[in-house]
């Protein structure tokens, strides 16, 4: 944990820049607290007081004294201004599709709270503290995934957060979907009444796409490491050449991430080399060029972190309320183009991992290429061998998951649609890009699960054939194999492998193994 303002695993909002890891900590159960310094408190107060003075003077403020979007030319009578935010939350209650899970919804709470805590959205302490209450009480809004074009931000999905703050719609609480009002009554939580700018401040931003981007980043970061470990295992199982990862070789092509992948592979393969059945001087590309494939993702991660964390720590609603200089700044910070580009980029890099592992598995299971391993890695012997098919169907599954991952790399950010009476005539599609990225990650994690088990099976086959023994394993590979084989039984006879695959997908998503430091 990196945030110095934490107390007992509590993340402080409004004090300093938050990280992707801070969002993930909240998503996984950490508590939240607001900065209680005088400087922060007074900054929030100045913005609220400035707005109240403007309203008393009947100043024109978008979304406060005017309608929303294309209706910005419609003046709102002063006696109806207080009702406007309630209507905003309600008419946007039209999301469809599956709901965000609890982790994703908690990440949304964290990202929206971080944005509003920049102190330029004109929201009250009461609203900020209500979001803190949701986080700390384990109450997550039930948010449909579909319905955002990513500008004016995540209006429809964020309306479900706004509605919960005022006691409406439904929440996920202690594993059950329940009416918000019932949970609030049970916990003695008072619904808040949104002030004139607060509905817009809550909904007019990029917090859903950014929350999903934080989750996607951490999963991709782990997959880069896991794909490297699997590649080392496949290289050992295939009797591949470790000199493809030589330090001097990679010194002449100085992509840092690519060099890191090669270094990890060298460490994993740093052991006595076993005799080989292969006469190939150079391995096929899916082994020889693995650092170049995985390295693209590894080199992209720092850039993606910068993009995501800048968005996370931004004020991204409209208008911006500059309480210090008493200005209302009308703009378009709700536009999610940076997250859209980051997620379109990330899903492409991740899908390439699926493709790499798919090609490695095609070699590993094909007797024409696997240097003496049995057909489809079957563990059966003798007269029972002809009726056993090992990992044959698993490879078909790998091909299917890889193909779907590759299909989903079509960039969402180029599919802008003019909408809302052509007011929103150029939109980011950032939320769709984030959702696509999570789908590509899921598919690639499935490929990785199958590849991990297949590589383990191949190595065990070599051991049983006395082609590998303990001196051929680095400590890292030895530990990894022991960890896998605690939960995965060698496939000596055909059996359904769905349960094994699902178990290891879950382990990957829980990042169960510490791979590289």
GROMACS .gro file of N, CA, C and O in nm, residues 185-295:
model
  444
  185UNK      N    1  -3.267   0.207   0.621
  185UNK     CA    2  -3.347   0.203   0.744
  185UNK      C    3  -3.283   0.109   0.845
  185UNK      O    4  -3.271   0.141   0.965
  186UNK      N    5  -3.240  -0.007   0.796
  186UNK     CA    6  -3.178  -0.106   0.883
  186UNK      C    7  -3.051  -0.053   0.949
  186UNK      O    8  -3.023  -0.082   1.066
  187UNK      N    9  -2.973   0.026   0.875
  187UNK     CA   10  -2.844   0.076   0.926
  187UNK      C   11  -2.853   0.219   0.979
  187UNK      O   12  -2.751   0.278   1.013
  188UNK      N   13  -2.974   0.274   0.983
  188UNK     CA   14  -2.995   0.410   1.032
  188UNK      C   15  -2.914   0.513   0.953
  188UNK      O   16  -2.850   0.603   1.009
  189UNK      N   17  -2.914   0.497   0.821
  189UNK     CA   18  -2.848   0.592   0.731
  189UNK      C   19  -2.955   0.684   0.673
  189UNK      O   20  -3.057   0.637   0.621
  190UNK      N   21  -2.931   0.813   0.680
  190UNK     CA   22  -3.027   0.909   0.628
  190UNK      C   23  -2.997   0.940   0.482
  190UNK      O   24  -2.885   0.976   0.448
  191UNK      N   25  -3.096   0.926   0.392
  191UNK     CA   26  -3.074   0.969   0.253
  191UNK      C   27  -3.043   1.118   0.249
  191UNK      O   28  -3.093   1.195   0.332
  192UNK      N   29  -2.960   1.158   0.155
  192UNK     CA   30  -2.931   1.302   0.142
  192UNK      C   31  -3.025   1.361   0.037
  192UNK      O   32  -3.085   1.289  -0.044
  193UNK      N   33  -3.039   1.490   0.038
  193UNK     CA   34  -3.112   1.564  -0.065
  193UNK      C   35  -3.008   1.635  -0.151
  193UNK      O   36  -2.926   1.713  -0.099
  194UNK      N   37  -3.008   1.606  -0.279
  194UNK     CA   38  -2.907   1.663  -0.369
  194UNK      C   39  -2.929   1.812  -0.386
  194UNK      O   40  -3.040   1.857  -0.416
  195UNK      N   41  -2.823   1.888  -0.370
  195UNK     CA   42  -2.829   2.031  -0.397
  195UNK      C   43  -2.822   2.054  -0.548
  195UNK      O   44  -2.793   1.962  -0.625
  196UNK      N   45  -2.851   2.176  -0.595
  196UNK     CA   46  -2.872   2.200  -0.738
  196UNK      C   47  -2.762   2.149  -0.831
  196UNK      O   48  -2.790   2.098  -0.939
  197UNK      N   49  -2.635   2.157  -0.794
  197UNK     CA   50  -2.528   2.112  -0.883
  197UNK      C   51  -2.490   1.966  -0.860
  197UNK      O   52  -2.420   1.903  -0.940
  198UNK      N   53  -2.538   1.904  -0.752
  198UNK     CA   54  -2.482   1.776  -0.709
  198UNK      C   55  -2.522   1.657  -0.795
  198UNK      O   56  -2.443   1.563  -0.810
  199UNK      N   57  -2.640   1.658  -0.851
  199UNK     CA   58  -2.677   1.548  -0.941
  199UNK      C   59  -2.584   1.544  -1.060
  199UNK      O   60  -2.532   1.438  -1.098
  200UNK      N   61  -2.559   1.659  -1.119
  200UNK     CA   62  -2.469   1.669  -1.235
  200UNK      C   63  -2.327   1.634  -1.194
  200UNK      O   64  -2.256   1.564  -1.268
  201UNK      N   65  -2.282   1.681  -1.078
  201UNK     CA   66  -2.146   1.651  -1.033
  201UNK      C   67  -2.125   1.501  -1.015
  201UNK      O   68  -2.018   1.448  -1.047
  202UNK      N   69  -2.225   1.432  -0.967
  202UNK     CA   70  -2.214   1.287  -0.947
  202UNK      C   71  -2.211   1.211  -1.078
  202UNK      O   72  -2.136   1.114  -1.093
  203UNK      N   73  -2.290   1.252  -1.175
  203UNK     CA   74  -2.315   1.170  -1.293
  203UNK      C   75  -2.234   1.210  -1.414
  203UNK      O   76  -2.208   1.128  -1.502
  204UNK      N   77  -2.191   1.335  -1.419
  204UNK     CA   78  -2.128   1.388  -1.540
  204UNK      C   79  -1.977   1.366  -1.533
  204UNK      O   80  -1.900   1.460  -1.518
  205UNK      N   81  -1.933   1.240  -1.541
  205UNK     CA   82  -1.791   1.211  -1.526
  205UNK      C   83  -1.753   1.074  -1.578
  205UNK      O   84  -1.838   0.997  -1.624
  206UNK      N   85  -1.625   1.043  -1.567
  206UNK     CA   86  -1.568   0.923  -1.631
  206UNK      C   87  -1.541   0.811  -1.531
  206UNK      O   88  -1.456   0.724  -1.554
  207UNK      N   89  -1.614   0.806  -1.422
  207UNK     CA   90  -1.573   0.720  -1.311
  207UNK      C   91  -1.601   0.572  -1.330
  207UNK      O   92  -1.532   0.489  -1.270
  208UNK      N   93  -1.699   0.536  -1.411
  208UNK     CA   94  -1.722   0.393  -1.435
  208UNK      C   95  -1.612   0.338  -1.524
  208UNK      O   96  -1.549   0.235  -1.493
  209UNK      N   97  -1.586   0.405  -1.635
  209UNK     CA   98  -1.481   0.356  -1.724
  209UNK      C   99  -1.345   0.355  -1.654
  209UNK      O  100  -1.264   0.264  -1.675
  210UNK      N  101  -1.320   0.455  -1.569
  210UNK     CA  102  -1.191   0.463  -1.500
  210UNK      C  103  -1.179   0.354  -1.394
  210UNK      O  104  -1.072   0.294  -1.377
  211UNK      N  105  -1.286   0.326  -1.324
  211UNK     CA  106  -1.286   0.217  -1.226
  211UNK      C  107  -1.255   0.084  -1.293
  211UNK      O  108  -1.171   0.006  -1.245
  212UNK      N  109  -1.322   0.059  -1.404
  212UNK     CA  110  -1.297  -0.067  -1.476
  212UNK      C  111  -1.155  -0.070  -1.532
  212UNK      O  112  -1.092  -0.177  -1.538
  213UNK      N  113  -1.103   0.046  -1.572
  213UNK     CA  114  -0.966   0.053  -1.623
  213UNK      C  115  -0.865   0.018  -1.513
  213UNK      O  116  -0.764  -0.048  -1.540
  214UNK      N  117  -0.890   0.063  -1.391
  214UNK     CA  118  -0.800   0.028  -1.280
  214UNK      C  119  -0.797  -0.123  -1.260
  214UNK      O  120  -0.688  -0.183  -1.243
  215UNK      N  121  -0.913  -0.185  -1.263
  215UNK     CA  122  -0.921  -0.330  -1.246
  215UNK      C  123  -0.852  -0.400  -1.362
  215UNK      O  124  -0.774  -0.496  -1.344
  216UNK      N  125  -0.877  -0.353  -1.483
  216UNK     CA  126  -0.816  -0.414  -1.601
  216UNK      C  127  -0.664  -0.405  -1.597
  216UNK      O  128  -0.593  -0.499  -1.632
  217UNK      N  129  -0.614  -0.290  -1.554
  217UNK     CA  130  -0.468  -0.271  -1.548
  217UNK      C  131  -0.403  -0.376  -1.458
  217UNK      O  132  -0.303  -0.438  -1.496
  218UNK      N  133  -0.457  -0.396  -1.337
  218UNK     CA  134  -0.394  -0.489  -1.245
  218UNK      C  135  -0.403  -0.633  -1.296
  218UNK      O  136  -0.309  -0.711  -1.276
  219UNK      N  137  -0.511  -0.668  -1.362
  219UNK     CA  138  -0.521  -0.803  -1.419
  219UNK      C  139  -0.423  -0.822  -1.534
  219UNK      O  140  -0.359  -0.928  -1.547
  220UNK      N  141  -0.407  -0.719  -1.617
  220UNK     CA  142  -0.314  -0.728  -1.729
  220UNK      C  143  -0.170  -0.735  -1.680
  220UNK      O  144  -0.087  -0.809  -1.735
  221UNK      N  145  -0.139  -0.657  -1.578
  221UNK     CA  146  -0.005  -0.657  -1.520
  221UNK      C  147   0.033  -0.798  -1.474
  221UNK      O  148   0.145  -0.845  -1.497
  222UNK      N  149  -0.061  -0.866  -1.412
  222UNK     CA  150  -0.037  -1.002  -1.364
  222UNK      C  151  -0.025  -1.100  -1.480
  222UNK      O  152   0.059  -1.191  -1.478
  223UNK      N  153  -0.109  -1.081  -1.581
  223UNK     CA  154  -0.105  -1.173  -1.696
  223UNK      C  155   0.027  -1.165  -1.770
  223UNK      O  156   0.073  -1.266  -1.825
  224UNK      N  157   0.089  -1.048  -1.776
  224UNK     CA  158   0.220  -1.037  -1.840
  224UNK      C  159   0.320  -1.127  -1.767
  224UNK      O  160   0.400  -1.197  -1.831
  225UNK      N  161   0.315  -1.126  -1.635
  225UNK     CA  162   0.406  -1.210  -1.558
  225UNK      C  163   0.371  -1.357  -1.572
  225UNK      O  164   0.460  -1.443  -1.589
  226UNK      N  165   0.242  -1.390  -1.566
  226UNK     CA  166   0.201  -1.530  -1.576
  226UNK      C  167   0.236  -1.587  -1.713
  226UNK      O  168   0.280  -1.702  -1.724
  227UNK      N  169   0.215  -1.509  -1.818
  227UNK     CA  170   0.248  -1.557  -1.953
  227UNK      C  171   0.398  -1.583  -1.966
  227UNK      O  172   0.440  -1.675  -2.038
  228UNK      N  173   0.478  -1.504  -1.897
  228UNK     CA  174   0.622  -1.527  -1.896
  228UNK      C  175   0.655  -1.658  -1.827
  228UNK      O  176   0.734  -1.740  -1.878
  229UNK      N  177   0.594  -1.683  -1.712
  229UNK     CA  178   0.618  -1.808  -1.639
  229UNK      C  179   0.573  -1.928  -1.721
  229UNK      O  180   0.642  -2.030  -1.728
  230UNK      N  181   0.456  -1.917  -1.785
  230UNK     CA  182   0.408  -2.028  -1.869
  230UNK      C  183   0.504  -2.053  -1.984
  230UNK      O  184   0.535  -2.167  -2.019
  231UNK      N  185   0.556  -1.945  -2.045
  231UNK     CA  186   0.651  -1.960  -2.155
  231UNK      C  187   0.774  -2.036  -2.109
  231UNK      O  188   0.826  -2.123  -2.182
  232UNK      N  189   0.824  -2.006  -1.990
  232UNK     CA  190   0.939  -2.080  -1.937
  232UNK      C  191   0.906  -2.227  -1.920
  232UNK      O  192   0.988  -2.316  -1.953
  233UNK      N  193   0.787  -2.256  -1.870
  233UNK     CA  194   0.746  -2.395  -1.851
  233UNK      C  195   0.733  -2.467  -1.985
  233UNK      O  196   0.776  -2.582  -2.000
  234UNK      N  197   0.676  -2.398  -2.084
  234UNK     CA  198   0.662  -2.458  -2.217
  234UNK      C  199   0.799  -2.482  -2.279
  234UNK      O  200   0.825  -2.586  -2.341
  235UNK      N  201   0.890  -2.386  -2.263
  235UNK     CA  202   1.025  -2.402  -2.316
  235UNK      C  203   1.092  -2.526  -2.258
  235UNK      O  204   1.155  -2.605  -2.331
  236UNK      N  205   1.076  -2.546  -2.128
  236UNK     CA  206   1.133  -2.664  -2.064
  236UNK      C  207   1.065  -2.791  -2.115
  236UNK      O  208   1.132  -2.890  -2.148
  237UNK      N  209   0.932  -2.787  -2.123
  237UNK     CA  210   0.859  -2.904  -2.170
  237UNK      C  211   0.885  -2.938  -2.316
  237UNK      O  212   0.884  -3.055  -2.356
  238UNK      N  213   0.912  -2.834  -2.395
  238UNK     CA  214   0.937  -2.852  -2.538
  238UNK      C  215   1.084  -2.878  -2.569
  238UNK      O  216   1.121  -2.897  -2.684
  239UNK      N  217   1.170  -2.877  -2.468
  239UNK     CA  218   1.315  -2.887  -2.488
  239UNK      C  219   1.364  -2.772  -2.576
  239UNK      O  220   1.442  -2.788  -2.670
  240UNK      N  221   1.315  -2.651  -2.541
  240UNK     CA  222   1.351  -2.532  -2.617
  240UNK      C  223   1.490  -2.481  -2.582
  240UNK      O  224   1.559  -2.536  -2.495
  241UNK      N  225   1.529  -2.375  -2.650
  241UNK     CA  226   1.663  -2.319  -2.634
  241UNK      C  227   1.658  -2.195  -2.545
  241UNK      O  228   1.594  -2.096  -2.580
  242UNK      N  229   1.729  -2.200  -2.432
  242UNK     CA  230   1.727  -2.086  -2.343
  242UNK      C  231   1.815  -1.971  -2.391
  242UNK      O  232   1.801  -1.858  -2.345
  243UNK      N  233   1.906  -1.998  -2.489
  243UNK     CA  234   1.991  -1.889  -2.536
  243UNK      C  235   1.914  -1.784  -2.614
  243UNK      O  236   1.967  -1.676  -2.641
  244UNK      N  237   1.789  -1.811  -2.649
  244UNK     CA  238   1.706  -1.708  -2.715
  244UNK      C  239   1.681  -1.587  -2.624
  244UNK      O  240   1.639  -1.482  -2.672
  245UNK      N  241   1.707  -1.603  -2.494
  245UNK     CA  242   1.677  -1.496  -2.398
  245UNK      C  243   1.804  -1.435  -2.339
  245UNK      O  244   1.800  -1.371  -2.234
  246UNK      N  245   1.915  -1.455  -2.406
  246UNK     CA  246   2.046  -1.411  -2.357
  246UNK      C  247   2.048  -1.260  -2.331
  246UNK      O  248   1.994  -1.180  -2.408
  247UNK      N  249   2.114  -1.221  -2.224
  247UNK     CA  250   2.119  -1.079  -2.186
  247UNK      C  251   2.187  -0.994  -2.292
  247UNK      O  252   2.142  -0.883  -2.323
  248UNK      N  253   2.298  -1.043  -2.348
  248UNK     CA  254   2.369  -0.967  -2.451
  248UNK      C  255   2.283  -0.949  -2.575
  248UNK      O  256   2.286  -0.843  -2.641
  249UNK      N  257   2.203  -1.050  -2.607
  249UNK     CA  258   2.112  -1.040  -2.721
  249UNK      C  259   2.013  -0.927  -2.702
  249UNK      O  260   1.992  -0.843  -2.792
  250UNK      N  261   1.956  -0.919  -2.583
  250UNK     CA  262   1.852  -0.818  -2.559
  250UNK      C  263   1.910  -0.680  -2.530
  250UNK      O  264   1.837  -0.580  -2.537
  251UNK      N  265   2.037  -0.674  -2.501
  251UNK     CA  266   2.099  -0.544  -2.479
  251UNK      C  267   2.099  -0.459  -2.605
  251UNK      O  268   2.103  -0.335  -2.597
  252UNK      N  269   2.091  -0.523  -2.722
  252UNK     CA  270   2.100  -0.447  -2.847
  252UNK      C  271   1.962  -0.403  -2.897
  252UNK      O  272   1.952  -0.336  -3.000
  253UNK      N  273   1.855  -0.440  -2.826
  253UNK     CA  274   1.722  -0.389  -2.858
  253UNK      C  275   1.660  -0.341  -2.727
  253UNK      O  276   1.587  -0.414  -2.660
  254UNK      N  277   1.686  -0.216  -2.691
  254UNK     CA  278   1.667  -0.173  -2.551
  254UNK      C  279   1.527  -0.127  -2.514
  254UNK      O  280   1.509  -0.020  -2.456
  255UNK      N  281   1.425  -0.207  -2.544
  255UNK     CA  282   1.293  -0.182  -2.485
  255UNK      C  283   1.296  -0.238  -2.343
  255UNK      O  284   1.316  -0.358  -2.323
  256UNK      N  285   1.274  -0.154  -2.244
  256UNK     CA  286   1.292  -0.196  -2.105
  256UNK      C  287   1.199  -0.310  -2.066
  256UNK      O  288   1.240  -0.404  -1.997
  257UNK      N  289   1.072  -0.301  -2.106
  257UNK     CA  290   0.978  -0.407  -2.072
  257UNK      C  291   1.016  -0.539  -2.137
  257UNK      O  292   1.009  -0.645  -2.074
  258UNK      N  293   1.056  -0.534  -2.261
  258UNK     CA  294   1.099  -0.654  -2.332
  258UNK      C  295   1.222  -0.715  -2.264
  258UNK      O  296   1.231  -0.837  -2.247
  259UNK      N  297   1.316  -0.629  -2.223
  259UNK     CA  298   1.434  -0.677  -2.152
  259UNK      C  299   1.396  -0.741  -2.018
  259UNK      O  300   1.456  -0.840  -1.976
  260UNK      N  301   1.294  -0.685  -1.952
  260UNK     CA  302   1.249  -0.741  -1.825
  260UNK      C  303   1.193  -0.881  -1.845
  260UNK      O  304   1.221  -0.973  -1.766
  261UNK      N  305   1.112  -0.900  -1.950
  261UNK     CA  306   1.056  -1.032  -1.976
  261UNK      C  307   1.168  -1.133  -2.003
  261UNK      O  308   1.166  -1.245  -1.950
  262UNK      N  309   1.267  -1.094  -2.083
  262UNK     CA  310   1.379  -1.183  -2.111
  262UNK      C  311   1.455  -1.217  -1.984
  262UNK      O  312   1.498  -1.332  -1.964
  263UNK      N  313   1.473  -1.119  -1.896
  263UNK     CA  314   1.543  -1.143  -1.770
  263UNK      C  315   1.465  -1.242  -1.683
  263UNK      O  316   1.525  -1.331  -1.620
  264UNK      N  317   1.333  -1.226  -1.677
  264UNK     CA  318   1.252  -1.321  -1.601
  264UNK      C  319   1.264  -1.462  -1.659
  264UNK      O  320   1.273  -1.560  -1.584
  265UNK      N  321   1.263  -1.473  -1.791
  265UNK     CA  322   1.276  -1.604  -1.854
  265UNK      C  323   1.413  -1.665  -1.824
  265UNK      O  324   1.425  -1.785  -1.797
  266UNK      N  325   1.518  -1.583  -1.829
  266UNK     CA  326   1.651  -1.635  -1.795
  266UNK      C  327   1.654  -1.690  -1.653
  266UNK      O  328   1.709  -1.798  -1.626
  267UNK      N  329   1.594  -1.616  -1.561
  267UNK     CA  330   1.593  -1.660  -1.423
  267UNK      C  331   1.514  -1.791  -1.407
  267UNK      O  332   1.556  -1.882  -1.334
  268UNK      N  333   1.402  -1.801  -1.475
  268UNK     CA  334   1.321  -1.922  -1.466
  268UNK      C  335   1.391  -2.043  -1.525
  268UNK      O  336   1.367  -2.157  -1.482
  269UNK      N  337   1.474  -2.021  -1.624
  269UNK     CA  338   1.539  -2.132  -1.695
  269UNK      C  339   1.685  -2.152  -1.652
  269UNK      O  340   1.760  -2.226  -1.716
  270UNK      N  341   1.723  -2.086  -1.543
  270UNK     CA  342   1.861  -2.094  -1.495
  270UNK      C  343   1.880  -2.224  -1.417
  270UNK      O  344   1.870  -2.231  -1.295
  271UNK      N  345   1.907  -2.329  -1.492
  271UNK     CA  346   1.930  -2.462  -1.435
  271UNK      C  347   2.003  -2.544  -1.541
  271UNK      O  348   2.020  -2.500  -1.655
  272UNK      N  349   2.046  -2.661  -1.502
  272UNK     CA  350   2.114  -2.748  -1.599
  272UNK      C  351   2.019  -2.783  -1.713
  272UNK      O  352   1.902  -2.814  -1.690
  273UNK      N  353   2.069  -2.775  -1.835
  273UNK     CA  354   1.984  -2.804  -1.950
  273UNK      C  355   1.976  -2.954  -1.974
  273UNK      O  356   2.079  -3.023  -1.977
  274UNK      N  357   1.856  -3.007  -1.992
  274UNK     CA  358   1.843  -3.151  -2.019
  274UNK      C  359   1.881  -3.183  -2.163
  274UNK      O  360   1.883  -3.095  -2.249
  275UNK      N  361   1.913  -3.309  -2.192
  275UNK     CA  362   1.935  -3.350  -2.332
  275UNK      C  363   1.810  -3.322  -2.415
  275UNK      O  364   1.697  -3.325  -2.364
  276UNK      N  365   1.828  -3.293  -2.542
  276UNK     CA  366   1.715  -3.255  -2.628
  276UNK      C  367   1.698  -3.353  -2.743
  276UNK      O  368   1.796  -3.406  -2.797
  277UNK      N  369   1.571  -3.375  -2.779
  277UNK     CA  370   1.540  -3.455  -2.897
  277UNK      C  371   1.534  -3.369  -3.023
  277UNK      O  372   1.508  -3.421  -3.131
  278UNK      N  373   1.554  -3.240  -3.007
  278UNK     CA  374   1.537  -3.148  -3.120
  278UNK      C  375   1.672  -3.117  -3.184
  278UNK      O  376   1.774  -3.104  -3.116
  279UNK      N  377   1.669  -3.105  -3.317
  279UNK     CA  378   1.788  -3.062  -3.389
  279UNK      C  379   1.773  -2.920  -3.442
  279UNK      O  380   1.851  -2.874  -3.525
  280UNK      N  381   1.671  -2.846  -3.392
  280UNK     CA  382   1.648  -2.710  -3.436
  280UNK      C  383   1.743  -2.614  -3.364
  280UNK      O  384   1.752  -2.615  -3.241
  281UNK      N  385   1.812  -2.532  -3.441
  281UNK     CA  386   1.897  -2.430  -3.382
  281UNK      C  387   1.815  -2.316  -3.325
  281UNK      O  388   1.852  -2.255  -3.224
  282UNK      N  389   1.700  -2.289  -3.388
  282UNK     CA  390   1.613  -2.179  -3.345
  282UNK      C  391   1.472  -2.232  -3.321
  282UNK      O  392   1.415  -2.300  -3.408
  283UNK      N  393   1.417  -2.199  -3.205
  283UNK     CA  394   1.278  -2.236  -3.177
  283UNK      C  395   1.183  -2.152  -3.263
  283UNK      O  396   1.218  -2.044  -3.312
  284UNK      N  397   1.062  -2.204  -3.277
  284UNK     CA  398   0.961  -2.128  -3.352
  284UNK      C  399   0.927  -2.000  -3.275
  284UNK      O  400   0.956  -1.986  -3.157
  285UNK      N  401   0.865  -1.908  -3.346
  285UNK     CA  402   0.850  -1.771  -3.294
  285UNK      C  403   0.779  -1.762  -3.160
  285UNK      O  404   0.810  -1.676  -3.078
  286UNK      N  405   0.681  -1.848  -3.137
  286UNK     CA  406   0.602  -1.834  -3.014
  286UNK      C  407   0.685  -1.860  -2.889
  286UNK      O  408   0.646  -1.818  -2.779
  287UNK      N  409   0.800  -1.925  -2.903
  287UNK     CA  410   0.895  -1.934  -2.793
  287UNK      C  411   1.006  -1.831  -2.808
  287UNK      O  412   1.034  -1.753  -2.717
  288UNK      N  413   1.069  -1.827  -2.925
  288UNK     CA  414   1.184  -1.740  -2.945
  288UNK      C  415   1.147  -1.593  -2.928
  288UNK      O  416   1.224  -1.512  -2.876
  289UNK      N  417   1.030  -1.554  -2.974
  289UNK     CA  418   0.989  -1.413  -2.971
  289UNK      C  419   0.896  -1.380  -2.856
  289UNK      O  420   0.835  -1.272  -2.854
  290UNK      N  421   0.883  -1.470  -2.759
  290UNK     CA  422   0.792  -1.443  -2.647
  290UNK      C  423   0.825  -1.312  -2.576
  290UNK      O  424   0.734  -1.235  -2.541
  291UNK      N  425   0.953  -1.279  -2.550
  291UNK     CA  426   0.980  -1.149  -2.487
  291UNK      C  427   0.934  -1.031  -2.571
  291UNK      O  428   0.897  -0.926  -2.517
  292UNK      N  429   0.935  -1.048  -2.702
  292UNK     CA  430   0.895  -0.939  -2.790
  292UNK      C  431   0.743  -0.921  -2.789
  292UNK      O  432   0.694  -0.809  -2.806
  293UNK      N  433   0.671  -1.030  -2.767
  293UNK     CA  434   0.524  -1.023  -2.761
  293UNK      C  435   0.479  -0.974  -2.623
  293UNK      O  436   0.405  -0.875  -2.612
  294UNK      N  437   0.524  -1.042  -2.519
  294UNK     CA  438   0.486  -1.003  -2.384
  294UNK      C  439   0.544  -0.866  -2.350
  294UNK      O  440   0.483  -0.786  -2.277
  295UNK      N  441   0.662  -0.837  -2.403
  295UNK     CA  442   0.728  -0.711  -2.375
  295UNK      C  443   0.651  -0.590  -2.424
  295UNK      O  444   0.664  -0.481  -2.366
   0.00000   0.00000   0.00000
